[in-house]
């Protein structure tokens, strides 16, 4: 159940702000070499700190952001309250994490950088993007039947 789902409706062109943020995010991914297959292989072989530093920095920034949102009761740009709910642990999270990591190791990319890789001209990644979309659709179709 998604509790932060907004009920506001906006014209379609409101989505351009997400496109702009995505483009900036993609440029940062390319410049930081986060989408580099070499860097990802380096990480899984424990040969470099580069990707662990990036991921660790993202975790720290995320934790500080959540803390500040809760402390100052920050609202969305449309004035809606931001709420956080505790997650209950289950084995599905372990299995999902293993499948996610396996997919990351095999393809050399997690979902975020896929579009940045496509933007750099790696057209073969479109197979991975389509596979990710299909996997998301399959999960949505069978979500109620999976262990949660």
mmCIF file of C-alpha atoms in Angstrom:
data_model
loop_
_atom_site.group_PDB
_atom_site.id
_atom_site.type_symbol
_atom_site.label_atom_id
_atom_site.label_comp_id
_atom_site.label_asym_id
_atom_site.label_seq_id
_atom_site.Cartn_x
_atom_site.Cartn_y
_atom_site.Cartn_z
ATOM 1 C CA UNK A 1 0.000 0.000 0.000
ATOM 2 C CA UNK A 2 1.428 3.354 -1.006
ATOM 3 C CA UNK A 3 0.564 6.004 1.574
ATOM 4 C CA UNK A 4 2.294 8.927 -0.120
ATOM 5 C CA UNK A 5 0.251 8.678 -3.276
ATOM 6 C CA UNK A 6 -1.005 12.103 -4.256
ATOM 7 C CA UNK A 7 -4.597 12.655 -5.246
ATOM 8 C CA UNK A 8 -3.819 15.897 -7.054
ATOM 9 C CA UNK A 9 -4.196 15.989 -10.808
ATOM 10 C CA UNK A 10 -2.021 18.139 -13.002
ATOM 11 C CA UNK A 11 -1.761 18.872 -16.714
ATOM 12 C CA UNK A 12 0.572 16.510 -18.606
ATOM 13 C CA UNK A 13 3.248 19.166 -19.056
ATOM 14 C CA UNK A 14 3.835 19.209 -15.269
ATOM 15 C CA UNK A 15 5.860 16.037 -15.868
ATOM 16 C CA UNK A 16 8.579 18.050 -17.647
ATOM 17 C CA UNK A 17 10.054 18.908 -14.247
ATOM 18 C CA UNK A 18 10.687 15.188 -13.697
ATOM 19 C CA UNK A 19 12.281 14.960 -17.144
ATOM 20 C CA UNK A 20 14.574 17.907 -16.299
ATOM 21 C CA UNK A 21 15.599 16.343 -12.971
ATOM 22 C CA UNK A 22 16.147 13.005 -14.724
ATOM 23 C CA UNK A 23 18.426 14.595 -17.318
ATOM 24 C CA UNK A 24 20.490 16.330 -14.618
ATOM 25 C CA UNK A 25 20.620 13.070 -12.648
ATOM 26 C CA UNK A 26 21.762 11.210 -15.774
ATOM 27 C CA UNK A 27 24.556 13.715 -16.450
ATOM 28 C CA UNK A 28 25.738 13.320 -12.851
ATOM 29 C CA UNK A 29 25.676 9.515 -13.246
ATOM 30 C CA UNK A 30 27.771 9.718 -16.416
ATOM 31 C CA UNK A 31 30.289 12.201 -14.983
ATOM 32 C CA UNK A 32 30.655 10.209 -11.726
ATOM 33 C CA UNK A 33 31.144 6.974 -13.747
ATOM 34 C CA UNK A 34 28.256 5.349 -11.878
ATOM 35 C CA UNK A 35 26.935 3.865 -15.117
ATOM 36 C CA UNK A 36 30.320 2.435 -16.044
ATOM 37 C CA UNK A 37 30.196 -1.321 -16.424
ATOM 38 C CA UNK A 38 33.885 -1.361 -15.438
ATOM 39 C CA UNK A 39 33.152 0.435 -12.128
ATOM 40 C CA UNK A 40 30.291 -1.925 -11.313
ATOM 41 C CA UNK A 41 32.439 -5.009 -12.011
ATOM 42 C CA UNK A 42 35.163 -3.439 -9.884
ATOM 43 C CA UNK A 43 32.678 -3.129 -7.026
ATOM 44 C CA UNK A 44 31.437 -6.724 -7.227
ATOM 45 C CA UNK A 45 35.046 -7.968 -7.304
ATOM 46 C CA UNK A 46 35.879 -5.823 -4.238
ATOM 47 C CA UNK A 47 38.693 -4.127 -6.174
ATOM 48 C CA UNK A 48 37.752 -0.490 -5.618
ATOM 49 C CA UNK A 49 35.977 1.761 -3.125
ATOM 50 C CA UNK A 50 34.481 4.033 -5.844
ATOM 51 C CA UNK A 51 30.952 2.578 -6.032
ATOM 52 C CA UNK A 52 30.803 1.825 -2.303
ATOM 53 C CA UNK A 53 31.662 5.475 -1.661
ATOM 54 C CA UNK A 54 28.894 6.646 -4.009
ATOM 55 C CA UNK A 55 26.308 4.269 -2.534
ATOM 56 C CA UNK A 56 27.389 5.055 1.030
ATOM 57 C CA UNK A 57 27.154 8.784 0.351
ATOM 58 C CA UNK A 58 23.657 8.303 -1.078
ATOM 59 C CA UNK A 59 22.573 6.364 2.032
ATOM 60 C CA UNK A 60 23.926 9.082 4.352
ATOM 61 C CA UNK A 61 22.306 11.883 2.314
ATOM 62 C CA UNK A 62 19.010 9.946 2.271
ATOM 63 C CA UNK A 63 19.106 9.369 6.034
ATOM 64 C CA UNK A 64 19.848 13.034 6.724
ATOM 65 C CA UNK A 65 17.076 14.078 4.305
ATOM 66 C CA UNK A 66 14.489 11.834 6.004
ATOM 67 C CA UNK A 67 15.590 13.130 9.402
ATOM 68 C CA UNK A 68 15.194 16.762 8.269
ATOM 69 C CA UNK A 69 11.816 16.069 6.597
ATOM 70 C CA UNK A 70 10.518 14.524 9.827
ATOM 71 C CA UNK A 71 12.049 17.147 12.117
ATOM 72 C CA UNK A 72 10.805 20.203 10.195
ATOM 73 C CA UNK A 73 7.601 18.515 8.899
ATOM 74 C CA UNK A 74 8.484 19.448 5.337
ATOM 75 C CA UNK A 75 5.587 19.271 2.848
ATOM 76 C CA UNK A 76 5.529 18.600 -0.872
ATOM 77 C CA UNK A 77 5.680 21.526 -3.307
ATOM 78 C CA UNK A 78 1.875 21.275 -3.443
ATOM 79 C CA UNK A 79 1.501 21.505 0.335
ATOM 80 C CA UNK A 80 0.742 17.825 0.985
ATOM 81 C CA UNK A 81 2.053 16.172 4.139
ATOM 82 C CA UNK A 82 4.942 13.708 3.707
ATOM 83 C CA UNK A 83 4.449 10.565 5.806
ATOM 84 C CA UNK A 84 6.759 7.629 6.506
ATOM 85 C CA UNK A 85 5.557 4.193 7.558
ATOM 86 C CA UNK A 86 7.603 1.456 9.184
ATOM 87 C CA UNK A 87 8.295 -1.576 7.016
ATOM 88 C CA UNK A 88 7.793 -5.052 8.436
ATOM 89 C CA UNK A 89 10.630 -7.465 7.618
ATOM 90 C CA UNK A 90 9.861 -10.581 5.589
ATOM 91 C CA UNK A 91 11.897 -13.106 3.613
ATOM 92 C CA UNK A 92 10.617 -11.667 0.333
ATOM 93 C CA UNK A 93 12.948 -8.718 0.891
ATOM 94 C CA UNK A 94 15.941 -11.069 1.027
ATOM 95 C CA UNK A 95 14.872 -12.960 -2.109
ATOM 96 C CA UNK A 96 14.075 -9.716 -3.930
ATOM 97 C CA UNK A 97 17.426 -8.233 -2.919
ATOM 98 C CA UNK A 98 19.268 -11.289 -4.208
ATOM 99 C CA UNK A 99 17.405 -11.197 -7.529
ATOM 100 C CA UNK A 100 18.055 -7.447 -7.803
ATOM 101 C CA UNK A 101 21.776 -7.925 -7.108
ATOM 102 C CA UNK A 102 22.013 -10.782 -9.590
ATOM 103 C CA UNK A 103 20.368 -8.655 -12.274
ATOM 104 C CA UNK A 104 22.704 -5.782 -11.438
ATOM 105 C CA UNK A 105 25.779 -8.019 -11.714
ATOM 106 C CA UNK A 106 24.645 -9.629 -14.973
ATOM 107 C CA UNK A 107 23.567 -6.446 -16.770
ATOM 108 C CA UNK A 108 26.037 -4.028 -15.184
ATOM 109 C CA UNK A 109 23.300 -1.597 -14.199
ATOM 110 C CA UNK A 110 20.588 -1.074 -11.622
ATOM 111 C CA UNK A 111 17.323 0.551 -12.776
ATOM 112 C CA UNK A 112 18.366 4.180 -12.243
ATOM 113 C CA UNK A 113 21.335 4.308 -14.618
ATOM 114 C CA UNK A 114 19.643 2.330 -17.406
ATOM 115 C CA UNK A 115 18.251 5.431 -19.079
ATOM 116 C CA UNK A 116 21.553 7.284 -18.605
ATOM 117 C CA UNK A 117 23.307 4.420 -20.390
ATOM 118 C CA UNK A 118 20.754 4.620 -23.198
ATOM 119 C CA UNK A 119 21.379 8.366 -23.366
ATOM 120 C CA UNK A 120 25.105 7.772 -23.833
ATOM 121 C CA UNK A 121 24.373 5.626 -26.879
ATOM 122 C CA UNK A 122 24.513 2.135 -25.390
ATOM 123 C CA UNK A 123 21.559 0.884 -27.421
ATOM 124 C CA UNK A 124 21.930 -2.716 -26.226
ATOM 125 C CA UNK A 125 20.688 -1.565 -22.825
ATOM 126 C CA UNK A 126 17.230 -1.080 -24.347
ATOM 127 C CA UNK A 127 16.827 -4.885 -24.012
ATOM 128 C CA UNK A 128 17.472 -4.526 -20.268
ATOM 129 C CA UNK A 129 15.041 -1.580 -20.022
ATOM 130 C CA UNK A 130 12.300 -3.573 -21.744
ATOM 131 C CA UNK A 131 13.080 -6.574 -19.528
ATOM 132 C CA UNK A 132 12.870 -4.367 -16.420
ATOM 133 C CA UNK A 133 9.505 -3.000 -17.503
ATOM 134 C CA UNK A 134 8.272 -6.543 -18.162
ATOM 135 C CA UNK A 135 9.562 -7.672 -14.751
ATOM 136 C CA UNK A 136 7.793 -4.774 -13.060
ATOM 137 C CA UNK A 137 4.583 -5.662 -14.865
ATOM 138 C CA UNK A 138 4.880 -9.333 -13.845
ATOM 139 C CA UNK A 139 5.497 -8.319 -10.215
ATOM 140 C CA UNK A 140 2.444 -6.081 -10.258
ATOM 141 C CA UNK A 141 0.342 -8.862 -11.792
ATOM 142 C CA UNK A 142 1.338 -11.473 -9.172
ATOM 143 C CA UNK A 143 2.053 -9.214 -6.192
ATOM 144 C CA UNK A 144 -0.919 -10.444 -4.165
ATOM 145 C CA UNK A 145 0.205 -14.058 -4.560
ATOM 146 C CA UNK A 146 3.820 -13.457 -3.471
ATOM 147 C CA UNK A 147 5.070 -13.751 0.140
ATOM 148 C CA UNK A 148 5.054 -10.299 1.714
#
